Amino acid sequence: MACVAALLGLMAVVRRVARQVGLNAEVQRKLMHVGTGLFTLALPWIFPQGWPVYMLIGVTMVVMLILRLPRFSQGLGATLHSVERRSYGDFLLALSVGICFLVAGENTLFYVLPIAVLTLADAAAALAGTAYGTKRYVVEDGEKSLEGSVVFFVITLLVAIICFLFLSSLPPLNILMLCLMVAAFGTLVEAQSWRGFDNLFLPLGLLIFLRVHYDSSVAELAILTLLFLVSLASFGVVGSLVNLSKHTTRVYVVAVFLLLAAAKFQNTLLPIMVLAAHGWARTASPCDSKFPELDVVAALGLLGFGWLAAGHATGLDGVGFFGLSAMGLAMGFIAVARRALTVAIPLAATLLFLIRSWAVSQNSDFSNWAEPLTALSLVSLAIMAVVPSVFSQMFRTNRVAKLGLLALLPPLGFYVWSFLGEAGVGIVGGGIS
């Protein structure tokens, strides 16, 4: 409660100073961003256990939701919500702190470095771009500056070097390679962000990258860098052929590279199928979304990070259930594109089922703890094929959100049921012993 009171106190101070010296909305928002970010950096040392952190984040998100109400939005809430652009950054920041704290575990570097980059580099880039930016490029319905991106790269590189020197024992050349890749990848993620999603994708992307490649050799890191550059060039060519904007193409590069860097190859096929199926649906049956390509990347990110967090929280790996969600989402987009239960629907369902079956056969026993999930896969495919085909008009608005939720419900329901069953067995066994 003291932490929440301190947050509200900081907001009051920022609001008062802003009125006295005439700070604009963006500066107020970044001051709050830096203040809360610096506080969250201390969480591993303030709370030795995780539950107070998750409780704090939950209460903070409720408070931020209240501050969005009209009654408060012109008072304390103005420090966060008075910018003109639509943004979910405040909620996504709290969510990413909680997931980073959970996934990082005992490795303090994996938590501190992503949050420090988000806190310091992001704020410095925004303020530098606002004050000194002259060379601008388009992102979604706004602009960012080349100067801001350069500042972000430099600050991220410095933050990464300091964190590695104090919190790791890797050889200097490995540290240098990792720091350069963290700075480059982080800069690209921040440069392509929209509606505050950098507050989620940036820290969690860096965390996943560090977890996967922390022990990689210099040669492996060099190959990964080459793969990143090849992805950037190839997607640029493909994007121009299918009429994707440059911004959307770069977002796809970030998404696919993160998938390839964080997961085994077999577990990236279904998410990539989602992107392809969405491209078909976007052309065959347009929806009302202004930026549908960005919506689908955001949906994949939320699903992926959500299942990652669920696996760490429960001890029941969620990679197979992420595959189920992606399979269902791809099926939903295909059904929307066809707009009828034609012969193409069962053929597509069969292909998706076979891809998932092959991916499961390549995964470890730890990932396949709930297998076989044949019945659940068939039920999910049937739901995602029939509902969008029969009620096609329903998916002309908020398509990605509706299909994403529909694809999530069957695997999530089974996962919760399995977890409760495991927990029930544990409680009964503990009571008996």
Coordinates of C-alpha atoms in Angstrom, one line a residue:
M1 CA 0.0 0.0 0.0
A2 CA 2.9 2.3 0.7
C3 CA 4.2 1.6 -2.8
V4 CA 0.8 2.6 -4.4
A5 CA 0.7 5.7 -2.2
A6 CA 4.2 6.6 -3.4
L7 CA 3.0 6.2 -7.0
L8 CA 0.1 8.5 -6.5
G9 CA 2.4 11.0 -4.7
L10 CA 4.7 11.0 -7.6
M11 CA 1.9 11.7 -10.0
A12 CA 0.7 14.6 -7.8
V13 CA 4.2 16.1 -7.7
V14 CA 4.6 15.7 -11.5
R15 CA 1.2 17.3 -12.1
R16 CA 2.0 20.2 -9.8
V17 CA 5.4 20.9 -11.3
A18 CA 3.9 20.6 -14.8
R19 CA 1.4 23.3 -14.0
Q20 CA 4.0 25.6 -12.5
V21 CA 6.7 25.3 -15.2
G22 CA 4.5 24.4 -18.2
L23 CA 5.6 20.9 -19.0
N24 CA 3.7 19.3 -21.9
A25 CA 1.8 16.1 -21.8
E26 CA 4.6 14.0 -23.3
V27 CA 7.2 15.2 -20.7
Q28 CA 4.8 14.5 -17.8
R29 CA 4.2 11.0 -19.1
K30 CA 7.9 10.3 -19.5
L31 CA 8.6 11.6 -16.0
M32 CA 6.1 9.1 -14.6
H33 CA 7.6 6.4 -16.8
V34 CA 11.1 7.0 -15.5
G35 CA 9.9 7.3 -11.9
T36 CA 8.0 4.1 -11.9
G37 CA 10.6 2.3 -13.9
L38 CA 13.4 3.2 -11.4
F39 CA 11.2 2.0 -8.6
T40 CA 10.5 -1.3 -10.3
L41 CA 14.3 -1.9 -10.7
A42 CA 14.5 -2.2 -7.0
L43 CA 11.8 -4.9 -6.6
P44 CA 14.1 -7.9 -6.5
W45 CA 15.8 -6.4 -3.5
I46 CA 12.7 -5.1 -1.8
F47 CA 10.6 -8.3 -2.0
P48 CA 12.4 -11.6 -1.6
Q49 CA 9.2 -13.4 -2.7
G50 CA 7.1 -12.9 -5.8
W51 CA 3.6 -12.7 -4.4
P52 CA 3.9 -9.1 -3.1
V53 CA 5.1 -7.9 -6.5
Y54 CA 2.2 -9.5 -8.3
M55 CA -0.2 -8.0 -5.7
L56 CA 1.4 -4.6 -6.2
I57 CA 1.1 -4.8 -9.9
G58 CA -2.6 -5.9 -9.7
V59 CA -3.5 -3.0 -7.4
T60 CA -1.5 -0.6 -9.6
M61 CA -3.4 -1.6 -12.7
V62 CA -6.7 -1.1 -10.9
V63 CA -5.6 2.4 -9.8
M64 CA -4.6 3.2 -13.4
L65 CA -7.9 2.0 -14.7
I66 CA -9.7 4.3 -12.2
L67 CA -7.5 7.2 -13.3
R68 CA -8.8 6.7 -16.8
L69 CA -12.4 7.6 -15.7
P70 CA -13.6 11.1 -16.7
R71 CA -13.7 12.2 -13.1
F72 CA -10.0 11.7 -12.6
S73 CA -8.6 12.0 -16.1
Q74 CA -8.1 15.7 -15.8
G75 CA -6.5 15.6 -12.4
L76 CA -3.9 13.0 -11.4
G77 CA -4.8 10.9 -14.5
A78 CA -3.6 13.7 -16.8
T79 CA 0.0 12.8 -16.1
L80 CA -0.5 9.5 -17.9
H81 CA -3.5 10.0 -20.2
S82 CA -3.3 13.6 -21.5
V83 CA -1.3 12.7 -24.6
E84 CA -3.3 12.9 -27.8
R85 CA -2.4 9.4 -29.2
R86 CA -4.2 6.3 -28.1
S87 CA -1.9 4.2 -25.9
Y88 CA -2.1 1.2 -23.6
G89 CA 1.5 1.8 -22.4
D90 CA 0.7 2.2 -18.7
F91 CA -1.1 -1.1 -18.4
L92 CA 1.4 -2.9 -20.6
L93 CA 4.3 -1.6 -18.5
A94 CA 2.8 -3.0 -15.3
L95 CA 2.1 -6.3 -17.1
S96 CA 5.6 -6.6 -18.5
V97 CA 7.2 -5.9 -15.1
G98 CA 5.1 -8.8 -13.6
I99 CA 6.0 -11.2 -16.4
C100 CA 9.7 -10.2 -16.3
F101 CA 9.8 -10.7 -12.6
L102 CA 8.2 -14.2 -12.9
V103 CA 10.2 -15.4 -15.9
A104 CA 13.6 -14.0 -14.8
G105 CA 13.5 -16.1 -11.6
E106 CA 16.8 -16.0 -9.7
N107 CA 18.8 -14.4 -12.5
T108 CA 18.7 -10.7 -11.6
L109 CA 20.3 -9.6 -14.9
F110 CA 17.4 -11.0 -16.9
Y111 CA 15.0 -8.7 -15.0
V112 CA 17.1 -5.6 -14.4
L113 CA 18.5 -5.2 -17.9
P114 CA 15.2 -5.2 -19.9
I115 CA 13.5 -2.9 -17.3
A116 CA 16.4 -0.5 -17.2
V117 CA 16.4 -0.3 -21.0
L118 CA 12.7 0.4 -21.0
T119 CA 13.0 3.0 -18.3
L120 CA 16.0 5.0 -19.4
A121 CA 16.5 4.4 -23.1
D122 CA 12.9 4.7 -24.1
A123 CA 12.4 8.0 -22.1
A124 CA 15.7 9.5 -23.4
A125 CA 14.8 8.6 -27.0
A126 CA 11.3 10.1 -26.8
L127 CA 12.5 13.4 -25.2
A128 CA 15.5 13.7 -27.6
G129 CA 13.3 13.0 -30.6
T130 CA 10.7 15.6 -29.4
A131 CA 13.3 18.3 -28.8
Y132 CA 15.9 17.6 -31.6
G133 CA 14.3 15.3 -34.1
T134 CA 14.4 16.5 -37.7
K135 CA 14.7 13.3 -39.8
R136 CA 11.4 11.5 -39.2
Y137 CA 9.8 8.2 -40.4
V138 CA 6.2 7.0 -40.2
V139 CA 5.0 4.5 -37.6
E140 CA 1.3 3.6 -37.7
D141 CA -0.5 7.0 -37.6
G142 CA 2.4 9.0 -36.1
E143 CA 6.1 9.7 -36.6
K144 CA 9.4 8.9 -34.9
S145 CA 12.8 10.5 -35.4
L146 CA 16.1 9.0 -36.5
E147 CA 17.8 11.1 -33.8
G148 CA 15.6 9.5 -31.1
S149 CA 16.5 6.0 -32.4
V150 CA 20.2 6.8 -32.3
V151 CA 19.9 8.0 -28.7
F152 CA 18.0 4.9 -27.8
F153 CA 20.7 2.7 -29.3
V154 CA 23.5 4.5 -27.4
I155 CA 21.7 4.5 -24.1
T156 CA 20.7 0.9 -24.4
L157 CA 24.3 -0.1 -25.3
L158 CA 25.6 1.7 -22.2
V159 CA 22.9 0.3 -19.9
A160 CA 23.6 -3.2 -21.2
I161 CA 27.3 -3.0 -20.7
I162 CA 26.9 -1.7 -17.1
C163 CA 24.4 -4.5 -16.3
F164 CA 26.6 -7.2 -17.8
L165 CA 29.7 -5.9 -16.0
F166 CA 28.0 -5.9 -12.6
L167 CA 25.6 -8.9 -12.9
S168 CA 27.4 -11.5 -15.1
S169 CA 30.7 -13.2 -15.4
L170 CA 30.9 -13.8 -19.1
P171 CA 34.0 -13.2 -21.2
P172 CA 34.4 -9.6 -22.5
L173 CA 33.9 -10.5 -26.2
N174 CA 30.7 -12.4 -25.4
I175 CA 29.5 -9.4 -23.4
L176 CA 30.3 -7.0 -26.2
M177 CA 28.5 -9.1 -28.8
L178 CA 25.4 -9.6 -26.6
C179 CA 25.3 -5.8 -25.7
L180 CA 25.5 -4.9 -29.4
M181 CA 22.7 -7.3 -30.3
V182 CA 20.6 -6.1 -27.3
A183 CA 21.0 -2.5 -28.5
A184 CA 20.3 -3.3 -32.1
F185 CA 17.3 -5.5 -31.5
G186 CA 15.9 -3.2 -28.8
T187 CA 16.2 -0.1 -31.1
L188 CA 14.3 -1.9 -33.9
V189 CA 11.5 -3.0 -31.5
E190 CA 11.2 0.5 -30.0
A191 CA 11.3 2.2 -33.4
Q192 CA 8.4 0.0 -34.7
S193 CA 6.2 0.2 -31.6
W194 CA 2.7 1.5 -31.6
R195 CA 0.0 2.3 -28.9
G196 CA 2.5 1.7 -26.1
F197 CA 3.2 -1.9 -27.1
D198 CA 6.9 -1.3 -26.8
N199 CA 6.3 -1.4 -23.0
L200 CA 5.5 -5.1 -23.5
F201 CA 7.5 -6.2 -26.5
L202 CA 10.7 -4.5 -25.6
P203 CA 11.4 -5.8 -22.1
L204 CA 10.0 -9.3 -22.8
G205 CA 11.7 -9.5 -26.1
L206 CA 15.0 -8.7 -24.5
L207 CA 14.4 -11.1 -21.6
I208 CA 13.6 -14.0 -24.0
F209 CA 16.6 -13.2 -26.1
L210 CA 18.9 -13.2 -23.0
R211 CA 17.5 -16.4 -21.7
V212 CA 18.0 -18.2 -25.0
H213 CA 21.4 -16.8 -26.0
Y214 CA 23.1 -15.9 -22.7
D215 CA 25.4 -18.9 -23.0
S216 CA 25.8 -18.8 -26.8
S217 CA 29.3 -18.7 -28.3
V218 CA 30.6 -15.7 -30.3
A219 CA 30.2 -17.7 -33.5
E220 CA 26.5 -18.5 -32.7
L221 CA 25.8 -14.8 -31.9
A222 CA 27.4 -13.8 -35.2
I223 CA 25.2 -16.3 -37.1
L224 CA 22.2 -14.9 -35.3
T225 CA 23.1 -11.4 -36.3
L226 CA 23.4 -12.5 -40.0
L227 CA 20.0 -14.2 -39.7
F228 CA 18.5 -11.0 -38.4
L229 CA 19.9 -9.0 -41.3
V230 CA 18.8 -11.6 -43.9
S231 CA 15.3 -11.5 -42.3
L232 CA 15.2 -7.7 -42.6
A233 CA 16.2 -7.8 -46.3
S234 CA 13.9 -10.6 -47.3
F235 CA 10.8 -9.3 -45.5
G236 CA 11.4 -5.9 -47.2
V237 CA 11.2 -7.6 -50.6
V238 CA 8.1 -9.7 -49.7
G239 CA 6.4 -6.8 -48.0
S240 CA 6.6 -4.7 -51.1
L241 CA 5.1 -7.6 -53.2
V242 CA 2.0 -7.9 -51.0
N243 CA 1.5 -4.2 -50.4
L244 CA 2.6 -4.0 -46.8
S245 CA 3.8 -0.7 -45.5
K246 CA 7.4 -0.3 -44.5
H247 CA 6.5 0.0 -40.9
T248 CA 4.3 -3.2 -41.0
T249 CA 7.1 -5.0 -42.8
R250 CA 9.6 -4.1 -40.0
V251 CA 7.1 -5.2 -37.4
Y252 CA 6.8 -8.6 -39.1
V253 CA 10.6 -8.9 -39.1
V254 CA 10.7 -8.2 -35.3
A255 CA 7.9 -10.8 -34.7
V256 CA 9.4 -13.6 -36.8
F257 CA 13.0 -13.0 -35.6
L258 CA 11.8 -13.1 -32.0
L259 CA 9.9 -16.3 -32.7
L260 CA 13.0 -17.9 -34.4
A261 CA 15.3 -16.7 -31.6
A262 CA 13.1 -17.7 -28.7
A263 CA 11.5 -21.0 -29.8
K264 CA 12.5 -24.2 -31.6
F265 CA 11.8 -24.2 -35.3
Q266 CA 8.8 -26.6 -35.1
N267 CA 7.1 -24.2 -32.7
T268 CA 7.4 -21.2 -35.0
L269 CA 5.5 -22.7 -38.0
L270 CA 1.9 -22.2 -36.7
P271 CA 2.5 -18.6 -35.6
I272 CA 4.0 -17.9 -39.0
M273 CA 0.9 -19.6 -40.6
V274 CA -1.2 -17.1 -38.6
L275 CA 0.5 -14.2 -40.3
A276 CA 0.0 -15.8 -43.7
A277 CA -3.6 -16.7 -43.1
H278 CA -4.3 -13.1 -41.8
G279 CA -2.8 -11.7 -45.0
W280 CA -5.2 -13.8 -47.0
A281 CA -8.2 -12.8 -44.9
R282 CA -7.2 -9.1 -45.0
T283 CA -7.3 -9.2 -48.8
A284 CA -10.3 -11.5 -49.3
S285 CA -12.5 -10.0 -46.6
P286 CA -11.4 -6.6 -45.3
C287 CA -12.3 -5.6 -41.8
D288 CA -12.8 -2.2 -40.1
S289 CA -9.3 -2.1 -38.4
K290 CA -7.1 0.8 -39.4
F291 CA -3.9 -1.3 -38.9
P292 CA -4.9 -5.0 -39.1
E293 CA -1.4 -6.3 -39.6
L294 CA -0.2 -4.7 -36.4
D295 CA -3.2 -6.1 -34.6
V296 CA -2.3 -9.7 -35.5
V297 CA 1.3 -9.2 -34.4
A298 CA 0.0 -7.8 -31.1
A299 CA -2.3 -10.8 -30.7
L300 CA 0.5 -13.3 -31.3
G301 CA 2.7 -11.4 -28.8
L302 CA 0.1 -11.4 -26.1
L303 CA -0.7 -15.1 -26.6
G304 CA 3.0 -16.0 -26.6
F305 CA 4.0 -14.0 -23.6
G306 CA 0.8 -15.1 -21.8
W307 CA 1.5 -18.8 -22.3
L308 CA 5.1 -18.2 -21.3
A309 CA 4.0 -16.6 -18.1
A310 CA 1.5 -19.3 -17.4
G311 CA 4.1 -22.0 -17.8
H312 CA 6.4 -20.4 -15.4
A313 CA 3.7 -19.7 -12.9
T314 CA 2.2 -23.2 -12.8
G315 CA 5.2 -25.3 -13.8
L316 CA 3.1 -26.8 -16.7
D317 CA 4.9 -25.8 -19.9
G318 CA 2.6 -23.8 -22.2
V319 CA 4.3 -24.1 -25.5
G320 CA 1.9 -26.8 -26.8
F321 CA -1.0 -24.7 -25.8
F322 CA 0.4 -21.7 -27.6
G323 CA 0.6 -23.9 -30.6
L324 CA -3.1 -24.8 -30.1
S325 CA -4.0 -21.2 -29.9
A326 CA -2.0 -20.3 -33.0
M327 CA -3.5 -23.2 -34.9
G328 CA -7.0 -22.1 -34.0
L329 CA -6.3 -18.5 -34.9
A330 CA -4.9 -19.5 -38.3
M331 CA -8.0 -21.6 -38.9
G332 CA -10.2 -18.6 -38.0
F333 CA -8.6 -16.3 -40.5
I334 CA -8.9 -19.0 -43.2
A335 CA -12.6 -19.4 -42.5
V336 CA -13.0 -15.6 -42.6
A337 CA -11.2 -15.5 -45.9
R338 CA -13.5 -18.2 -47.4
R339 CA -16.7 -16.9 -45.8
A340 CA -18.4 -20.3 -46.3
L341 CA -17.9 -23.9 -45.3
T342 CA -16.3 -24.9 -48.6
V343 CA -14.0 -27.9 -49.3
A344 CA -11.0 -25.6 -48.6
I345 CA -11.9 -25.5 -44.9
P346 CA -11.4 -29.2 -44.1
L347 CA -8.3 -29.2 -46.3
A348 CA -6.8 -26.3 -44.3
A349 CA -7.8 -27.8 -41.0
T350 CA -6.1 -31.1 -42.0
L351 CA -2.9 -29.2 -42.9
L352 CA -2.9 -27.3 -39.6
F353 CA -3.6 -30.4 -37.7
L354 CA -0.7 -32.2 -39.4
I355 CA 1.7 -29.3 -38.7
R356 CA 0.8 -29.3 -35.1
S357 CA 1.2 -33.1 -34.8
W358 CA 4.7 -32.9 -36.3
A359 CA 5.7 -30.0 -34.0
V360 CA 4.5 -32.1 -31.0
S361 CA 6.5 -35.1 -32.1
Q362 CA 9.7 -32.9 -32.1
N363 CA 9.1 -31.4 -28.7
S364 CA 10.4 -32.8 -25.4
D365 CA 8.4 -34.8 -22.8
F366 CA 8.4 -31.7 -20.6
S367 CA 6.6 -29.7 -23.3
N368 CA 4.3 -32.6 -24.1
W369 CA 3.1 -33.2 -20.6
A370 CA -0.6 -32.9 -21.6
E371 CA -0.4 -34.8 -24.9
P372 CA -2.1 -36.4 -26.7
L373 CA -4.5 -33.5 -27.3
T374 CA -6.1 -34.9 -30.4
A375 CA -9.7 -34.3 -29.3
L376 CA -9.0 -30.8 -28.1
S377 CA -7.2 -30.0 -31.4
L378 CA -10.2 -31.2 -33.4
V379 CA -12.7 -29.3 -31.2
S380 CA -10.7 -26.1 -31.5
L381 CA -10.4 -26.5 -35.3
A382 CA -14.1 -27.2 -35.6
I383 CA -15.0 -24.1 -33.5
M384 CA -12.7 -21.9 -35.5
A385 CA -13.9 -23.2 -38.8
V386 CA -17.7 -23.1 -38.1
V387 CA -18.2 -19.9 -36.1
P388 CA -16.4 -17.4 -38.5
S389 CA -18.1 -19.1 -41.5
V390 CA -21.6 -19.0 -40.1
F391 CA -21.4 -15.7 -38.4
S392 CA -19.1 -13.9 -40.8
Q393 CA -20.6 -10.5 -40.2
M394 CA -19.7 -10.6 -36.6
F395 CA -16.0 -10.6 -37.5
R396 CA -16.0 -7.4 -39.6
T397 CA -15.3 -5.4 -36.5
N398 CA -12.5 -6.1 -34.0
R399 CA -11.7 -9.2 -36.0
V400 CA -8.3 -10.0 -34.5
A401 CA -9.5 -9.6 -30.9
K402 CA -12.6 -11.7 -31.4
L403 CA -10.8 -14.5 -33.2
G404 CA -7.9 -14.4 -30.8
L405 CA -10.2 -14.8 -27.8
L406 CA -12.2 -17.6 -29.5
A407 CA -9.0 -19.4 -30.3
L408 CA -7.7 -19.0 -26.8
L409 CA -10.8 -20.3 -24.9
P410 CA -10.6 -24.1 -25.7
P411 CA -6.9 -24.6 -24.8
L412 CA -7.1 -22.2 -21.8
G413 CA -10.1 -24.0 -20.4
F414 CA -8.3 -27.4 -20.7
Y415 CA -5.1 -25.9 -19.2
V416 CA -6.9 -24.4 -16.2
W417 CA -8.7 -27.7 -15.7
S418 CA -5.5 -29.7 -15.8
F419 CA -3.7 -27.3 -13.4
L420 CA -6.6 -27.5 -10.9
G421 CA -6.5 -31.3 -11.2
E422 CA -2.7 -31.3 -10.5
A423 CA -3.2 -28.8 -7.6
G424 CA -6.0 -30.9 -6.2
V425 CA -3.9 -34.0 -6.3
G426 CA -1.1 -32.2 -4.5
I427 CA -3.4 -30.8 -1.8
V428 CA -5.0 -34.3 -1.2
G429 CA -1.6 -35.9 -1.1
G430 CA -0.3 -33.3 1.4
G431 CA -3.3 -33.8 3.6
I432 CA -2.9 -37.5 3.6
S433 CA 0.8 -37.4 4.4

